[in-house]
């Protein structure tokens, strides 16, 4: 009887209340261990809720967590595919062939040593064509695929006088544990408490001549600055989240910096 009442409300309530119902049902599916069904319910809730509302953020947060958990796990989803290792293969060559990262292949297949593959080994991979949008007005960073929002992150952006420059960029050569070549100072090595780049660096290569060429998405030694305008222009992230993003996006991934992102842009 309770299920019938719940389904009736879900079917006839205004969209924002339907969204809350889908998120509630998604949490139950999570408790039952059905992560794919839970993800799809959060997705439905995110599409029904008014953009930027409390119910929208609740659904998108659940969607983001499950999307990343599933793509990094060995759980097979409707989107994932299987590849069998052939002579001459390496994780690098496989990643290039399927437009994915070595880090994602390692996570999804529980691989500790990228140099130890064997013939016939089956590898799970998930084809994606990601793009990134950094929204200045909210400090939101959207990771988008062909279905819309895949994951949502909060970032720190440029402070007054160093506003993160609007425009189109692409991810350049990524670096783990980067050295920070601070202007006017000696290089600051990885792990140094003064190294403001944190654990990852993903340069944003400008698509136009009038855009800055020194911006990049990176980690931080100041997590309290996330969601605020305190950087000198670069989008900064929590280290755990930038490490996650690093393993999701490939070199040449498009990056847009906009003042306001509109819901109709979330697809395509």
XYZ file of C-alpha atoms in Angstrom:
268
model
C 0.000 0.000 0.000
C 2.838 2.375 0.870
C 4.489 1.673 -2.489
C 1.244 2.403 -4.340
C 0.826 5.708 -2.496
C 4.477 6.617 -3.123
C 4.192 5.815 -6.851
C 0.974 7.824 -7.106
C 2.567 10.878 -5.526
C 5.666 10.488 -7.694
C 3.546 10.380 -10.837
C 1.298 13.355 -10.064
C 3.367 15.720 -7.900
C 5.065 18.848 -9.280
C 8.484 18.123 -10.831
C 10.514 19.343 -7.837
C 8.680 16.913 -5.551
C 9.002 14.133 -8.095
C 12.745 14.801 -8.093
C 12.902 14.364 -4.316
C 10.967 11.097 -4.658
C 13.406 9.779 -7.257
C 16.356 10.651 -4.995
C 14.653 8.874 -2.100
C 14.126 5.796 -4.238
C 17.733 6.014 -5.424
C 18.992 5.914 -1.835
C 16.953 2.763 -1.245
C 18.481 1.145 -4.342
C 21.928 2.064 -2.987
C 21.118 0.353 0.298
C 20.005 -2.694 -1.723
C 23.323 -2.667 -3.602
C 21.833 -1.899 -7.018
C 24.147 0.968 -7.951
C 23.195 1.137 -11.636
C 19.494 1.503 -10.830
C 20.300 4.068 -8.139
C 22.379 6.076 -10.576
C 19.589 6.101 -13.143
C 17.086 7.288 -10.534
C 19.380 10.139 -9.466
C 19.719 11.020 -13.146
C 15.941 11.208 -13.512
C 15.693 13.326 -10.376
C 18.346 15.737 -11.639
C 16.394 16.221 -14.871
C 13.121 16.954 -13.060
C 14.377 19.278 -10.329
C 14.665 23.015 -11.033
C 18.271 23.749 -12.004
C 20.319 24.829 -9.003
C 17.617 24.006 -6.444
C 18.217 22.017 -3.265
C 16.566 18.951 -4.810
C 18.712 19.375 -7.929
C 21.932 19.463 -5.947
C 20.840 16.415 -3.947
C 20.191 14.419 -7.135
C 23.323 15.628 -8.922
C 25.512 14.823 -5.915
C 24.194 11.256 -5.851
C 24.575 10.991 -9.625
C 28.159 12.262 -9.490
C 29.203 9.839 -6.760
C 27.692 6.807 -8.463
C 28.899 7.719 -11.958
C 32.487 7.905 -10.732
C 32.202 4.850 -8.495
C 30.819 2.768 -11.353
C 33.258 3.908 -14.030
C 36.210 3.266 -11.691
C 34.940 -0.146 -10.540
C 34.931 -3.541 -12.239
C 31.107 -3.533 -12.204
C 29.835 -3.847 -15.754
C 27.250 -1.266 -16.725
C 25.124 -0.826 -19.864
C 27.727 1.676 -21.123
C 30.866 -0.342 -20.433
C 32.686 -2.620 -22.861
C 35.269 -5.390 -22.625
C 38.590 -5.589 -24.445
C 40.919 -8.598 -24.622
C 44.638 -7.864 -24.467
C 46.467 -8.702 -27.704
C 50.182 -9.013 -28.571
C 51.945 -5.638 -28.397
C 49.278 -4.004 -26.271
C 50.033 -1.653 -23.401
C 47.692 0.354 -21.209
C 48.889 3.451 -23.031
C 48.069 2.077 -26.480
C 44.721 0.728 -25.298
C 43.888 4.089 -23.732
C 44.733 5.912 -26.973
C 42.638 3.487 -29.017
C 39.567 3.943 -26.830
C 40.094 7.614 -25.862
C 40.474 6.862 -22.160
C 43.188 7.236 -19.551
C 45.668 4.777 -18.146
C 44.524 5.724 -14.662
C 40.910 4.869 -15.426
C 41.878 1.506 -16.923
C 43.973 0.728 -13.846
C 41.225 1.664 -11.413
C 38.461 -0.178 -13.273
C 40.505 -3.360 -13.579
C 42.344 -3.410 -10.228
C 45.737 -3.108 -11.925
C 48.639 -2.127 -9.681
C 51.448 -2.327 -12.252
C 50.659 -0.840 -15.693
C 53.511 -2.849 -17.228
C 52.081 -6.231 -16.282
C 49.403 -7.249 -18.777
C 48.964 -10.759 -20.133
C 47.548 -12.044 -23.413
C 43.817 -12.618 -23.310
C 43.364 -10.545 -20.173
C 39.935 -8.895 -20.197
C 39.758 -5.192 -19.454
C 36.652 -3.180 -18.724
C 36.519 0.277 -20.276
C 33.733 2.818 -20.665
C 33.672 4.951 -23.827
C 33.173 8.620 -22.971
C 33.623 11.899 -24.785
C 33.947 14.309 -21.889
C 34.028 18.089 -21.806
C 34.461 20.482 -18.897
C 32.658 23.710 -18.052
C 33.815 26.031 -15.270
C 31.044 28.381 -14.128
C 32.428 31.553 -12.540
C 29.190 32.678 -10.885
C 28.877 29.509 -8.762
C 32.416 28.040 -8.659
C 30.887 24.873 -10.137
C 32.937 22.672 -12.455
C 30.759 20.446 -14.621
C 32.101 17.246 -16.168
C 29.749 16.553 -19.065
C 29.209 13.679 -21.454
C 26.667 13.135 -24.223
C 23.899 12.568 -21.640
C 24.569 15.767 -19.696
C 26.131 16.038 -16.244
C 28.437 13.168 -15.366
C 29.945 14.774 -12.261
C 29.857 18.102 -10.455
C 32.771 19.574 -8.499
C 33.296 22.753 -6.515
C 36.431 24.708 -7.393
C 38.230 27.805 -6.225
C 38.543 30.528 -8.855
C 40.382 33.797 -9.478
C 40.171 36.597 -6.956
C 39.572 40.257 -7.739
C 42.151 41.437 -10.244
C 42.871 37.832 -11.307
C 39.412 36.714 -12.454
C 39.493 33.362 -14.256
C 39.373 34.383 -17.929
C 36.248 33.446 -19.859
C 36.849 31.495 -23.042
C 37.592 28.159 -24.674
C 40.559 25.966 -23.737
C 41.741 22.381 -24.030
C 43.543 20.160 -21.530
C 47.263 19.977 -22.298
C 49.935 17.567 -21.069
C 48.855 16.478 -17.600
C 51.282 16.071 -14.686
C 51.186 14.037 -11.500
C 52.846 15.612 -8.451
C 53.890 18.724 -10.384
C 56.736 21.076 -9.635
C 55.492 24.648 -9.250
C 57.511 27.155 -11.230
C 56.406 30.140 -9.184
C 57.087 33.426 -10.979
C 60.104 35.202 -9.505
C 61.071 32.279 -7.265
C 62.975 29.009 -7.379
C 61.009 25.934 -8.470
C 58.960 24.443 -5.625
C 59.107 20.626 -5.704
C 56.187 18.203 -5.364
C 55.011 17.672 -1.818
C 56.471 20.926 -0.560
C 53.962 22.628 1.778
C 54.436 25.795 -0.309
C 53.544 24.093 -3.599
C 50.109 25.536 -4.412
C 49.484 23.080 -7.264
C 48.734 20.175 -4.945
C 48.960 16.690 -6.436
C 47.867 17.238 -10.045
C 48.274 19.803 -12.834
C 46.163 19.913 -16.008
C 47.130 22.918 -18.150
C 44.343 24.762 -19.964
C 45.701 25.451 -23.448
C 43.902 28.502 -24.898
C 41.965 28.233 -28.149
C 42.369 31.957 -28.910
C 45.426 34.228 -28.958
C 43.946 36.722 -26.496
C 43.533 34.152 -23.698
C 46.120 33.535 -20.952
C 48.451 30.578 -21.433
C 49.337 30.011 -17.772
C 46.027 28.664 -16.454
C 45.419 25.101 -15.368
C 43.199 22.933 -13.198
C 45.124 21.775 -10.143
C 44.932 20.634 -6.536
C 45.519 22.825 -3.525
C 47.284 23.161 -0.196
C 44.424 25.384 0.972
C 41.200 23.325 0.859
C 39.332 26.096 2.685
C 39.577 28.170 -0.506
C 37.432 25.763 -2.540
C 34.181 27.433 -3.530
C 35.727 30.883 -3.091
C 37.516 33.434 -5.247
C 41.066 33.297 -3.877
C 43.312 31.980 -6.685
C 45.297 33.925 -9.268
C 43.049 32.645 -12.021
C 43.427 28.870 -12.032
C 40.550 26.579 -11.048
C 41.732 24.732 -7.934
C 40.206 21.563 -6.504
C 40.433 19.308 -3.481
C 43.365 16.965 -4.108
C 41.263 13.778 -3.991
C 38.840 15.238 -6.529
C 41.499 16.548 -8.904
C 43.126 13.095 -8.809
C 39.752 11.608 -9.753
C 39.253 14.105 -12.587
C 42.829 13.515 -13.780
C 42.002 9.841 -14.309
C 38.741 10.644 -16.113
C 39.747 13.178 -18.758
C 42.248 12.759 -21.556
C 44.575 15.285 -23.123
C 42.712 17.668 -25.489
C 39.471 17.508 -23.487
C 37.577 20.794 -24.179
C 37.278 23.252 -21.290
C 34.894 26.227 -21.327
C 35.004 29.015 -18.751
C 31.646 30.788 -18.640
C 30.002 33.284 -16.320
C 26.715 31.366 -16.133
C 25.952 27.899 -17.406
C 22.439 27.292 -18.714
C 20.565 23.980 -18.353
C 19.917 23.670 -22.080
C 23.708 23.532 -22.580
C 24.050 20.417 -20.415
C 23.466 18.179 -23.425
C 25.262 18.063 -26.729
